[in-house]
XYZ file of C-alpha atoms in Angstrom:
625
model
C -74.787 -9.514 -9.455
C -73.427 -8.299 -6.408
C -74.923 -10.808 -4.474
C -73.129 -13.638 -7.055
C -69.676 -11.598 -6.180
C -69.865 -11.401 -2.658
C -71.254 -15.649 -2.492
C -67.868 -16.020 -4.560
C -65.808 -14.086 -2.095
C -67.403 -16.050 0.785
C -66.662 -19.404 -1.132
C -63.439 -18.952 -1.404
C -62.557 -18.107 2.202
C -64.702 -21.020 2.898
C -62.799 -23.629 1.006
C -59.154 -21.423 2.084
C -60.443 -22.153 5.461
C -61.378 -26.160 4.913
C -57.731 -26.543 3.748
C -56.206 -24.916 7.014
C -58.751 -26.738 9.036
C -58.422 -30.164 8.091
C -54.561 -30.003 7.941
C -54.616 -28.676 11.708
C -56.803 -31.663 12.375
C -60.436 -30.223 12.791
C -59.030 -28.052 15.659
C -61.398 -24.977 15.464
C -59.496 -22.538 18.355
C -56.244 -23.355 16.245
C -57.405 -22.621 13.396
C -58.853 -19.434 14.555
C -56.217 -18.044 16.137
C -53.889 -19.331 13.614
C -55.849 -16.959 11.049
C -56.847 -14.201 12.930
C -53.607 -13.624 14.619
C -50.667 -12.700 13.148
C -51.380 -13.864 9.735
C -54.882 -12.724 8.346
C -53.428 -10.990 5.537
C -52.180 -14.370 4.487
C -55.298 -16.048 4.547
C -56.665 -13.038 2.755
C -54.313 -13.656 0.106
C -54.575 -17.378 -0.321
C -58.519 -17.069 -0.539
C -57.829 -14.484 -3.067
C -55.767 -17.175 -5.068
C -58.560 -19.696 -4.882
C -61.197 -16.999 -5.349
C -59.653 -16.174 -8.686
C -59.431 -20.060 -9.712
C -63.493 -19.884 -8.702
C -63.656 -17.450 -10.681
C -61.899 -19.464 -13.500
C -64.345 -22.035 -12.898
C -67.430 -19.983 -13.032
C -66.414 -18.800 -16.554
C -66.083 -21.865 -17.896
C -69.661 -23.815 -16.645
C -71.265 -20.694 -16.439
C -72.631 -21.436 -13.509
C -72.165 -20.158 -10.138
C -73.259 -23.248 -7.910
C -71.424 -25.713 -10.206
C -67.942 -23.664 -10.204
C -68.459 -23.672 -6.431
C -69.175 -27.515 -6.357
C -65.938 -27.897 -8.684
C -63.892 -26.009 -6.283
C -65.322 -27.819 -2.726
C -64.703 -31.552 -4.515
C -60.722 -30.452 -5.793
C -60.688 -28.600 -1.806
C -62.019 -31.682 -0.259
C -59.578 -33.601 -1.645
C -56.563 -31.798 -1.406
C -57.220 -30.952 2.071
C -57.943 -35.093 2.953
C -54.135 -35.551 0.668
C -52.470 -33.003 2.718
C -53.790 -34.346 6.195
C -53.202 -37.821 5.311
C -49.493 -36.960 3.891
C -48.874 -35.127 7.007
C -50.111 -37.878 9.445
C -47.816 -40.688 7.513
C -44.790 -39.069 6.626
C -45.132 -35.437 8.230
C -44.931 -33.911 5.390
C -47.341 -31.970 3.371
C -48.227 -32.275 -0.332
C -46.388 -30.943 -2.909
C -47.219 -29.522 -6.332
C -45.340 -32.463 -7.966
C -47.334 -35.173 -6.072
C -50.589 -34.142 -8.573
C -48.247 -37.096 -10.814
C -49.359 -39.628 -7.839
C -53.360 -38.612 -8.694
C -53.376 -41.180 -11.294
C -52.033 -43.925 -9.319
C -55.184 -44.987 -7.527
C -53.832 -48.539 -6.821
C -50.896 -46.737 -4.783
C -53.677 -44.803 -3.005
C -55.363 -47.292 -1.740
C -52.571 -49.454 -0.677
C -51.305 -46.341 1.025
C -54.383 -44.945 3.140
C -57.059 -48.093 2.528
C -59.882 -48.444 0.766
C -62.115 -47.422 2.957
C -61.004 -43.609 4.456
C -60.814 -43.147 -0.051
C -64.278 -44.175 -0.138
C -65.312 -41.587 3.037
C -63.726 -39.002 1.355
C -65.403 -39.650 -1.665
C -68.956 -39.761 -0.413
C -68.267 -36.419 1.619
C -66.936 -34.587 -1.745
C -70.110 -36.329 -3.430
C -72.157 -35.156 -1.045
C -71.012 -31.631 -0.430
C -70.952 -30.762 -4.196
C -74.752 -32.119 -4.559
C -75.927 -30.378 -1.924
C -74.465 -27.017 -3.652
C -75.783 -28.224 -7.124
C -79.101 -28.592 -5.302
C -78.902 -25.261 -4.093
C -78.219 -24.083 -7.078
C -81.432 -25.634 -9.105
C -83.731 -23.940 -6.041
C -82.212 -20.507 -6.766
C -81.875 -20.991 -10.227
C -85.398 -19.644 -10.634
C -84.772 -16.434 -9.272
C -81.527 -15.990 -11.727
C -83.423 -16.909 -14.891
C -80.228 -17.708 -17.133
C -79.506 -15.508 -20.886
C -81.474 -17.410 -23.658
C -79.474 -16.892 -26.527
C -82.727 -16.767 -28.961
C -84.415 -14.453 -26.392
C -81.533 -12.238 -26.145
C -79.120 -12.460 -28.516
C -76.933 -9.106 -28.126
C -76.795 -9.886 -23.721
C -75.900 -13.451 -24.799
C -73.082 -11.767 -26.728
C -72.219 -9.754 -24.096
C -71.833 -12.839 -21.473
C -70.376 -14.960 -23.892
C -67.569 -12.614 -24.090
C -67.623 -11.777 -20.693
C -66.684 -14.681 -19.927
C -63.979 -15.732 -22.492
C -62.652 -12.325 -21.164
C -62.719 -13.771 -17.389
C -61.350 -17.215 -18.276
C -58.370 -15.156 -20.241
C -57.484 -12.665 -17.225
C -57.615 -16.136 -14.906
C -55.161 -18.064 -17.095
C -52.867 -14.965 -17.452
C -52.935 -14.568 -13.482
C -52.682 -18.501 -13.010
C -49.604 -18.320 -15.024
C -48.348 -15.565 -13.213
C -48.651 -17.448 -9.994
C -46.929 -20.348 -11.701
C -44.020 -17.946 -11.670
C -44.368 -17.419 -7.551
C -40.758 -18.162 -6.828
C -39.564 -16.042 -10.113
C -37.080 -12.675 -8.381
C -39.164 -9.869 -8.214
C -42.509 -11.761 -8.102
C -45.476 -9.398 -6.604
C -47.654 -12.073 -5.110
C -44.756 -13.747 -3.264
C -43.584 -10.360 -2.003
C -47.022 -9.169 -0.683
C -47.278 -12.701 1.358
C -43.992 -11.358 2.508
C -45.090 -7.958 3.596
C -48.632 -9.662 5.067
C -46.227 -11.626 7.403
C -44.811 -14.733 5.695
C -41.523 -16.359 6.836
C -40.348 -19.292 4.896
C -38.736 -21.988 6.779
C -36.339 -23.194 4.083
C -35.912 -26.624 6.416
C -38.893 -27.446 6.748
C -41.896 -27.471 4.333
C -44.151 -28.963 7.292
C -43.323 -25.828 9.209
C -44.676 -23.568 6.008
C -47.578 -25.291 5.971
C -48.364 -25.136 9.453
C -47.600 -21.669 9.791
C -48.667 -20.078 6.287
C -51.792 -22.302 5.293
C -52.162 -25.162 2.438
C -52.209 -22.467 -0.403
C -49.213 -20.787 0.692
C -47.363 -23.599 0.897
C -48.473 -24.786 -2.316
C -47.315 -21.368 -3.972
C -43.681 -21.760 -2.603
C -42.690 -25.378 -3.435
C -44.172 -23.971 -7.316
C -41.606 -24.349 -10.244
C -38.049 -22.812 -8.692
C -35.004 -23.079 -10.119
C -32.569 -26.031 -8.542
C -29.984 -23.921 -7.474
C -28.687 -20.749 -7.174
C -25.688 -20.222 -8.903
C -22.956 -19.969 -6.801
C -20.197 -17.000 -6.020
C -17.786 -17.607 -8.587
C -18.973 -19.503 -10.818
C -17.461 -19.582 -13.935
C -15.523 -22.243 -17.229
C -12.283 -21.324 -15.896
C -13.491 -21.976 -11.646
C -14.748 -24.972 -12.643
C -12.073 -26.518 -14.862
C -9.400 -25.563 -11.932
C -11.650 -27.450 -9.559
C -11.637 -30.277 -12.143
C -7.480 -30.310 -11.968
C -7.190 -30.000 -8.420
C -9.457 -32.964 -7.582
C -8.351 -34.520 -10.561
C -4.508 -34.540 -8.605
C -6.393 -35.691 -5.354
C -7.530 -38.703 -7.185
C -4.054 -39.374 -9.147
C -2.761 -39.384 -5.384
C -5.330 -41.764 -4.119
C -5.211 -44.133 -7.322
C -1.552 -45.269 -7.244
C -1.921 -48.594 -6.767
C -5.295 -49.180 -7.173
C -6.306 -51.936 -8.514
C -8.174 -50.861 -12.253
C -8.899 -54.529 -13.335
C -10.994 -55.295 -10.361
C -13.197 -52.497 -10.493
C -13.680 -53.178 -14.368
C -14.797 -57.034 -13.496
C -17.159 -55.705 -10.691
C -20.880 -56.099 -10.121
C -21.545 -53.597 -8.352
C -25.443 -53.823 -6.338
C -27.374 -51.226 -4.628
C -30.033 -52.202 -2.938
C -33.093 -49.642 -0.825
C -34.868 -51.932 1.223
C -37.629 -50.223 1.615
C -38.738 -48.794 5.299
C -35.833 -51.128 6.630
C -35.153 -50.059 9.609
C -33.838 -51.041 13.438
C -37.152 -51.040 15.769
C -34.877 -52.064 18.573
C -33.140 -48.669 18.970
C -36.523 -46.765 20.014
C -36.601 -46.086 23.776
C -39.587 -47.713 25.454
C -40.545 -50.247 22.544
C -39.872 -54.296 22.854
C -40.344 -56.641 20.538
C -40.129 -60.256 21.453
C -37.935 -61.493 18.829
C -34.962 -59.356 17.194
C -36.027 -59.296 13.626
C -32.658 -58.570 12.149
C -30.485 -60.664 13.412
C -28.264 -61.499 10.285
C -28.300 -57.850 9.129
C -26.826 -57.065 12.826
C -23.783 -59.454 11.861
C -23.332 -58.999 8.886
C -22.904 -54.560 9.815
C -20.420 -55.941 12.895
C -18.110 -57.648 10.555
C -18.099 -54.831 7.627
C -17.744 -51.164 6.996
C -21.657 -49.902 8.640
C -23.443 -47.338 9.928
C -26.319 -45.455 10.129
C -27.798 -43.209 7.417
C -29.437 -39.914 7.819
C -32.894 -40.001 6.103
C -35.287 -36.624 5.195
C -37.419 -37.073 6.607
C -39.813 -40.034 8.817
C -42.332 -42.513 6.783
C -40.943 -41.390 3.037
C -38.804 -39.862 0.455
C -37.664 -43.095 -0.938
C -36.630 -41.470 -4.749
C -35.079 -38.874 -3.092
C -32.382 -41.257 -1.056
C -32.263 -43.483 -4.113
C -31.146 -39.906 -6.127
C -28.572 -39.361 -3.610
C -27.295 -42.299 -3.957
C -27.233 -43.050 -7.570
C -25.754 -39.291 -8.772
C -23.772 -38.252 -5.419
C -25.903 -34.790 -5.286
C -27.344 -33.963 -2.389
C -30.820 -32.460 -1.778
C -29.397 -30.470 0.971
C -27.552 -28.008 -1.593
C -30.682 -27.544 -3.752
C -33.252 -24.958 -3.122
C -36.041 -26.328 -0.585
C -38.532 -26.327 -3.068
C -37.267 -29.044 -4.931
C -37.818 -31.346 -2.499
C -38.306 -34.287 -5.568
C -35.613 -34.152 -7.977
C -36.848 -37.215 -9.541
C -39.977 -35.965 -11.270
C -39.221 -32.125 -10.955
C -35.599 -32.050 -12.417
C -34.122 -35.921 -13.658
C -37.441 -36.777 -15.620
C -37.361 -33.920 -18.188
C -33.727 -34.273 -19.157
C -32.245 -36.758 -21.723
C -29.087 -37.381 -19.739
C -28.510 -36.920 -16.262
C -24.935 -37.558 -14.128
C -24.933 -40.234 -12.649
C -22.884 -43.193 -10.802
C -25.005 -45.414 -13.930
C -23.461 -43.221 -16.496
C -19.930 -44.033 -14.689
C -19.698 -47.881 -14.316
C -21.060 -48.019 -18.143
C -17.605 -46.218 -19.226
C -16.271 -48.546 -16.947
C -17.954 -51.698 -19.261
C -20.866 -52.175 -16.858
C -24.229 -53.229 -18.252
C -26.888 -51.641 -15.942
C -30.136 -52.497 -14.688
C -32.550 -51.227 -12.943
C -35.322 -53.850 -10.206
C -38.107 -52.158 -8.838
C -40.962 -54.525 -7.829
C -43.400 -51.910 -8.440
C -45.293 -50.042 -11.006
C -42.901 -48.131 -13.103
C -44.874 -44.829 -13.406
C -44.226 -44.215 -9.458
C -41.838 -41.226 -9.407
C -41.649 -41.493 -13.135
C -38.842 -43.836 -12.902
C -39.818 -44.987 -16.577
C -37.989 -41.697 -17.531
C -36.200 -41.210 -14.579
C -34.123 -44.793 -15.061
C -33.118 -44.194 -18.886
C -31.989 -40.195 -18.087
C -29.952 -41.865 -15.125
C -28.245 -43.916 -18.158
C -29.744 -47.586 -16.974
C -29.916 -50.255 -20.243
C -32.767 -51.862 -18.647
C -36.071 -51.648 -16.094
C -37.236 -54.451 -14.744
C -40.714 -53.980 -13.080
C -43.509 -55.385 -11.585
C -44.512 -56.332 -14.778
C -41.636 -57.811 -16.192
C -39.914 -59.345 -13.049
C -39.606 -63.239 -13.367
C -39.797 -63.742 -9.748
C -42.883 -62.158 -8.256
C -43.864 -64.119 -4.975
C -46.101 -62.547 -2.023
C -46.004 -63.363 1.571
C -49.473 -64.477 2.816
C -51.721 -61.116 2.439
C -48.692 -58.452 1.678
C -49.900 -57.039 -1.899
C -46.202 -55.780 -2.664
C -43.746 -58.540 -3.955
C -41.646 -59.968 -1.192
C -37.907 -58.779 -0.911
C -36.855 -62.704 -1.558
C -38.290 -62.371 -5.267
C -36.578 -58.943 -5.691
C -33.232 -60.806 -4.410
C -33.878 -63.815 -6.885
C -34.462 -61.380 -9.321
C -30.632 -59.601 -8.908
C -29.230 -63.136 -8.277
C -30.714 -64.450 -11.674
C -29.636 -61.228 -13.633
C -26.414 -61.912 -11.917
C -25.346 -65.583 -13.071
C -27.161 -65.022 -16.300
C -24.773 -61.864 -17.492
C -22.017 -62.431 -19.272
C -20.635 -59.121 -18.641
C -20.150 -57.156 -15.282
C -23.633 -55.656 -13.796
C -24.523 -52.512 -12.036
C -27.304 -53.059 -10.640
C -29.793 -50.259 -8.317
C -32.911 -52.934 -6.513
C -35.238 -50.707 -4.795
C -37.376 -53.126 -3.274
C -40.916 -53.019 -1.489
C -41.786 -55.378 0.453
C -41.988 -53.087 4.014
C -44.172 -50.587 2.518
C -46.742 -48.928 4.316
C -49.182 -50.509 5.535
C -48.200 -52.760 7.593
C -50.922 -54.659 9.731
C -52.578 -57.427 8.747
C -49.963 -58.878 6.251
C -48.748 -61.663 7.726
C -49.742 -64.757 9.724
C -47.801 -64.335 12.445
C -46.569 -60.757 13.560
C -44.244 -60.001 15.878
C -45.222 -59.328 19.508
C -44.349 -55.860 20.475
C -45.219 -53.691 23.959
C -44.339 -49.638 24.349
C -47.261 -48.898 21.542
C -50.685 -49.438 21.513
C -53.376 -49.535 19.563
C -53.291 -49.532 15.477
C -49.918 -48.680 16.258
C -49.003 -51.564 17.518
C -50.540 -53.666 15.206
C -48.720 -51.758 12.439
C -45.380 -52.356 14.187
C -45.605 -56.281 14.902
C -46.417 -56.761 10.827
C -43.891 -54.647 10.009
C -41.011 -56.965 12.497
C -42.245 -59.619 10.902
C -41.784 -57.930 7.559
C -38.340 -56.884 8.655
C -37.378 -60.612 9.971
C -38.652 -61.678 6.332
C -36.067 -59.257 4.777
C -33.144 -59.803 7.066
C -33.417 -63.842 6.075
C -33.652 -62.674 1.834
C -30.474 -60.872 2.205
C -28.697 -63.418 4.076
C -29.743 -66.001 1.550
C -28.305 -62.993 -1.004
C -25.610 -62.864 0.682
C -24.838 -66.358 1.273
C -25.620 -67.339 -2.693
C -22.631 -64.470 -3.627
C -20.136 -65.973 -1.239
C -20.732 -69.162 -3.062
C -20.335 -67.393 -6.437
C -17.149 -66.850 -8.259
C -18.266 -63.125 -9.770
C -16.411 -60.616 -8.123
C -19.352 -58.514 -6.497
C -20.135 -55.686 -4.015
C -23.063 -54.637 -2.169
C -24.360 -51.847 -0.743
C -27.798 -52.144 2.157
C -29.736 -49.111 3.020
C -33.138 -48.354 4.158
C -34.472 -45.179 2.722
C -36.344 -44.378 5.845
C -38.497 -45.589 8.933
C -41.962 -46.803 8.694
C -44.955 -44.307 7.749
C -46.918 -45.557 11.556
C -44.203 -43.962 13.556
C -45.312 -40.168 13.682
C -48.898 -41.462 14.930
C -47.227 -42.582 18.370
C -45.211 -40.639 20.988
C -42.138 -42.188 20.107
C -41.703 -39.457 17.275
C -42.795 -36.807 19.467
C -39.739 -38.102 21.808
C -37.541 -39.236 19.216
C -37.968 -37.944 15.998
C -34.382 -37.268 15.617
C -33.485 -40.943 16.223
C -36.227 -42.084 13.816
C -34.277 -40.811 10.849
C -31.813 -43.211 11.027
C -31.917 -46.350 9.534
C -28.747 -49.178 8.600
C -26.373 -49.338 6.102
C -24.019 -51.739 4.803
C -21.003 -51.938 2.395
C -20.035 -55.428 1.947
C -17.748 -57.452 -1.116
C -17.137 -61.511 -1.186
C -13.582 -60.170 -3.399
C -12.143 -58.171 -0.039
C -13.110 -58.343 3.682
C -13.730 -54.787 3.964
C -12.321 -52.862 7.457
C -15.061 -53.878 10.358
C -16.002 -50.048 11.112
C -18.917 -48.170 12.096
C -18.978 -44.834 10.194
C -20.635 -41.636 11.608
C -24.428 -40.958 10.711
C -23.880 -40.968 6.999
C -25.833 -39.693 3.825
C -26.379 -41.721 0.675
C -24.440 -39.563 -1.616
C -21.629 -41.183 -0.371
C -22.390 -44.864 -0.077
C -20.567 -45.445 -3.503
C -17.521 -43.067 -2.749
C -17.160 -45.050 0.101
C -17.482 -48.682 -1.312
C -14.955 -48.104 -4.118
C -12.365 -46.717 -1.395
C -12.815 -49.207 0.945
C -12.299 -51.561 -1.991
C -9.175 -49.883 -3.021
C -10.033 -49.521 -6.354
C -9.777 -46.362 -8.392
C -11.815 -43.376 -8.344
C -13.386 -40.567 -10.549
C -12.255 -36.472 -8.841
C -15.811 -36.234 -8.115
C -16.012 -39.239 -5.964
C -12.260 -37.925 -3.936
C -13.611 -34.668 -3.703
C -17.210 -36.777 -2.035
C -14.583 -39.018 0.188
C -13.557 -35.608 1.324
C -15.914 -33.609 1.655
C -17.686 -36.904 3.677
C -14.506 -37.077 6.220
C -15.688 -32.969 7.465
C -19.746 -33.178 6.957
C -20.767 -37.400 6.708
C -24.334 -36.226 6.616
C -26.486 -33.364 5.762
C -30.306 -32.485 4.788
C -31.526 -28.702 4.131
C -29.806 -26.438 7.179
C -28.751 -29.531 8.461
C -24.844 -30.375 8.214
C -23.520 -33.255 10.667
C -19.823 -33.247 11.373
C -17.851 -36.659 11.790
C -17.882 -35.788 16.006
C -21.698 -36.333 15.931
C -22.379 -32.245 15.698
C -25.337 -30.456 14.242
C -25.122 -27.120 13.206
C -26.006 -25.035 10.222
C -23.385 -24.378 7.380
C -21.889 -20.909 9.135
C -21.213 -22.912 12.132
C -18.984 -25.204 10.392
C -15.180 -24.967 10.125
C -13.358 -23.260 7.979
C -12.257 -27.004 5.845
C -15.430 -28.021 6.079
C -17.111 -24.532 4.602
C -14.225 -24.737 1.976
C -15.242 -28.453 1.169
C -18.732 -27.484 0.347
C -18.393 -24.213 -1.558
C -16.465 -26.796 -3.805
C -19.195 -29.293 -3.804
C -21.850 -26.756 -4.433
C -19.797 -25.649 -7.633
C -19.574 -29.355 -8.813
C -23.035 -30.119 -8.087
C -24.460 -26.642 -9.842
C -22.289 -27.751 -12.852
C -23.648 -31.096 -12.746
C -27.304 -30.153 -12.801
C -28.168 -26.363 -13.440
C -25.123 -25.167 -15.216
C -23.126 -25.238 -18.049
C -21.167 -28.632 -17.289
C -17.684 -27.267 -17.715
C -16.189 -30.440 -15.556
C -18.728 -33.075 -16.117
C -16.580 -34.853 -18.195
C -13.048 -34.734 -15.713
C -15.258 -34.801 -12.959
C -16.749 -38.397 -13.418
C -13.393 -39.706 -15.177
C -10.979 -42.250 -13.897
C -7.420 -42.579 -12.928
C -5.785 -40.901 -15.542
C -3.832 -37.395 -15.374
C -5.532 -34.213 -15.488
C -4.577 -33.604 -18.830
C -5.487 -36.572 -20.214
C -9.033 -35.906 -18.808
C -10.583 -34.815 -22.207
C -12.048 -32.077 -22.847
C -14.827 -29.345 -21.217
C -18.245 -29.485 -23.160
């Protein structure tokens, strides 16, 4: 018995260890020192968290050797998720990415058939060689017959109901790891644990895979702030309600009401020319580069590098930011939109304002579970992969080319007899990108697979830039009244493989973005490094129609801080600095944000309904729900 217990114990430090090891990539004196350094007692702890799910598992099979085989297949290929997460995007895995475990299609596409395959065989092979172990020792633990023994086969039975029931009240307890007052997360505290609320890589890295698991758990989306209160938030309803009386007069009402309105992620769209050291022999935006000269542009500040397309796509569609939520929910898509009814939204906003809206997404509709992420939003339709009548490839790309999406809007366009809002996240550009095309772009500055990757995606890019000009082109013909918005959600996944994003990782989360209208030549300016929470604030000014007191208290709070991620806050001078560093406006600006955006998503939503209504007098707003 003791023997069993202390193979167990072993086990689980084993497969603790596997995790660390394969996310510092094989690196044995990192890993090492890493553990045996400053933070042993956190590696104690997390192989005491997957010691009691072994556990777990030995009380269900009743079997030693095939719990431990269990555990080695789920470590082998968590640890190969993490690693290959890291590598792409640098960033690790995430409780809520166990929704992307299904999507094997998306897998493969992602990584390639082949490193799946390796990692299968391995797991196949590690947990046979342990069940194989297990039938040679299996003599020497002869197991309970129950007609041999029937009051020790009582006995073990129970034993082991008893085990699985202390292991689900202890999993649960984990579950509440980010609950106030929660022992676990304190002791990782007093073994040495510092959380890096900006950056979950850094937690990883620093703490170990289970660690870092256990803080992005279940957490609630934001702290409530100072203050908060019916009567705080109503008088932050009237005084931005007044801000937007000021800024309506005049406005033209009738022209936002005959709008189409069009938001388009390109996906991975991005300027290649910008990185220091890298040529490409052809500029493969050349229309996009116009078109942002003779319009209101910019660049955008993305999360992160190589992903976090929903979460740019939420910004930009509710006008919350991920910056004031706690770091744990780092997807609000699948941890927070997908299990309400009813979320705010711009959606819910331009369908008071007569809009019919639609959603294009050239792509399975499970992905982020935008098939309940799209109807909480308030969007009357989905259009999918599936249901898309224009669904063309490009020689070998596997993802429907951005000239089908554009067709698609176009169609949906003429075809309505009633003004559209319309969000196309396309995906043409995703990862990977060698090998898709018949004629890639030549490139020098990177070598290698990276190269490769970077001359299909220009040519990617080049295919892009000439669908929205024909886009473009097709609504300057049209008579609809129609404005645009162009962003990339972030640069491509290949990036942090090469020294550029050693060198410029700061520059690599940029990418374009474009407002643009065939009804008004909108003022030829390049805005500071902006975040997507404000692309629609911004069109609808620059339009000079009217606007909703939570879009004039965006416009301002966007002329003080254009940009910001978690501890991140950019001022309109180009600064960086953390929120204390700001100035006094700008500090004032965001408490007031932060108690609109609470409202909006965690609270009671005292202003939801002045906050997101139009051009009418405070009192005339309606009432608080």
């Amino acid at each position: 018995m003791s023997a069993a217990l202390l193979f167990t114990v072993v086990w689980a430090m084993i497969c603790n260890a596997t995790l660390d090891l394969v996310q510092a990539g094989g690196s044995w004196s990192r890993i090492v020192s890493y553990e045996l350094d400053e933070t042993l007692g956190i590696f104690v702890l997390s192989s005491a968290v997957l010691w009691l799910l072994l556990l777990g598992l030995v009380a269900l099979t009743g079997r030693i050797f095939l719990g431990a085989a269990l555990l080695l297949g789920v470590t082998l290929a968590l640890a190969y998720a993490n690693y290959e997460k890291l590598r792409l995007r640098a960033e690790p895995v995430y409780p809520s990415d166990l929704a992307f475990a299904g999507q094997a299609g998306f897998l493969r596409d992602m990584v390639g058939l082949g490193p799946l395959l390796a990692v299968g065989v391995v797991a196949l092979l590690g947990t046979g060689t342990l069940l194989l172990t297990g039938r040679v020792v299996a003599p020497h633990l002869p197991p309970i017959r129950r007609r041999m023994e029937p009051r020790a086969w009582r006995v073990w039975v129970v034993g082991r109901v008893a085990v699985l029931l202390a292991v689900g009240l202890g999993t649960a307890y984990l579950a509440t790891f980010n609950a106030p007052g929660n022992v676990v997360k304190q002791s990782y505290v007093d073994a040495g644990a510092q959380w890096a609320f900006w950056s979950q890589r850094v937690n990883y890295l620093r703490h170990g895979v289970v660690a870092g698991l256990l803080y992005n758990l279940d957490v609630p989306a934001m702290q409530e702030p100072a203050g908060y209160s019916r009567e705080t938030m109503t008088g932050l309803a009237e005084r931005y309600g007044r801000v937007a009386d000021r800024t309506n007069r005049g406005r033209d009402a009738r022209l936002l009401e005959e709008l189409n309105v069009v938001v388009v992620l390109s996906e991975a769209f991005s300027d290649p020319t910008i990185v220091p050291g890298v040529t490409l022999d052809e500029d493969p935006i050349p229309f996009t580069r116009r078109l942002m000269a003779s319009t209101t542009s910019g660049s955008m500040l993305t999360q992160q590098v190589g992903g976090g397309t929903a979460n740019m796509e939420f910004e930009a569609m509710t006008g919350l930011s991920l910056a004031q939520f706690q770091p744990q929910l780092n997807s609000p898509y699948p941890m927070l939109v997908a299990g309400t009814k009813a979320f705010p939204s711009a959606v819910r906003y331009f369908e008071a304002l007569g809009k019919h809206s639609i959603a294009v997404h050239p792509y399975s509709p499970l992905m982020y579970k935008r098939d309940r992420v799209y109807p909480a939003l308030g969007f009357d339709e989905f259009v999918h992969e599936k249901t898309m009548r224009f669904h063309d490839r490009v020689d070998r790309n596997d993802f429907i080319s951005d000239a089908s999406a554009f067709e698609e809007v176009r169609a949906r366009l003429e075809k309505s007899d009633e003004p559209l809002f319309v969000n196309l996240v396309t995906m043409q550009n995703h990862y990977p990108n060698s090998r898709k095309y018949d004629d890639p772009v030549g490139v020098t500055g990177v070598s290698g697979d990276a190269a490769e990757q970077l001359g299909g995606y220009a040519r990617g890019l080049s295919l892009s830039d000439a669908a929205l000009r024909d886009f473009v082109r097709s609504l300057e013909r049209s008579d609809e009244p129609t404005a645009v918005v162009v962003y990339g959600d972030h640069t491509p996944a290949f990036w942090p493989e090469t020294s550029a994003f050693a060198d410029h990782e700061e520059l690599l989360r940029r990418t374009p973005f474009l407002l643009w209208s065939n009804v008004a030549d909108l003022p030829a300016e390049e805005l500071p490094v902006t975040s997507p929470e404000f692309f629609l604030p911004l069109l609808l000014d620059r339009l000079g129609v009217p606007l909703p007191p939570f879009y004039a208290l965006l416009l301002q709070v966007h002329a003080e801080v254009p940009a910001m991620a978690q501890g991140e806050y950019h001022s309109a001078g180009g600064t960086v600095s953390g929120v204390d560093e700001l100035g006094v406006r700008a500090q004032k600006l965001l408490a007031d944000y932060r108690l609109a955006q609470y409202d909006l998503v965690a609270g009671n939503g005292y202003a939801e309904e002045e906050l997101f209504s139009p051009g009418s007098a405070p009192e005339q707003r309606g009432q608080s729900r």
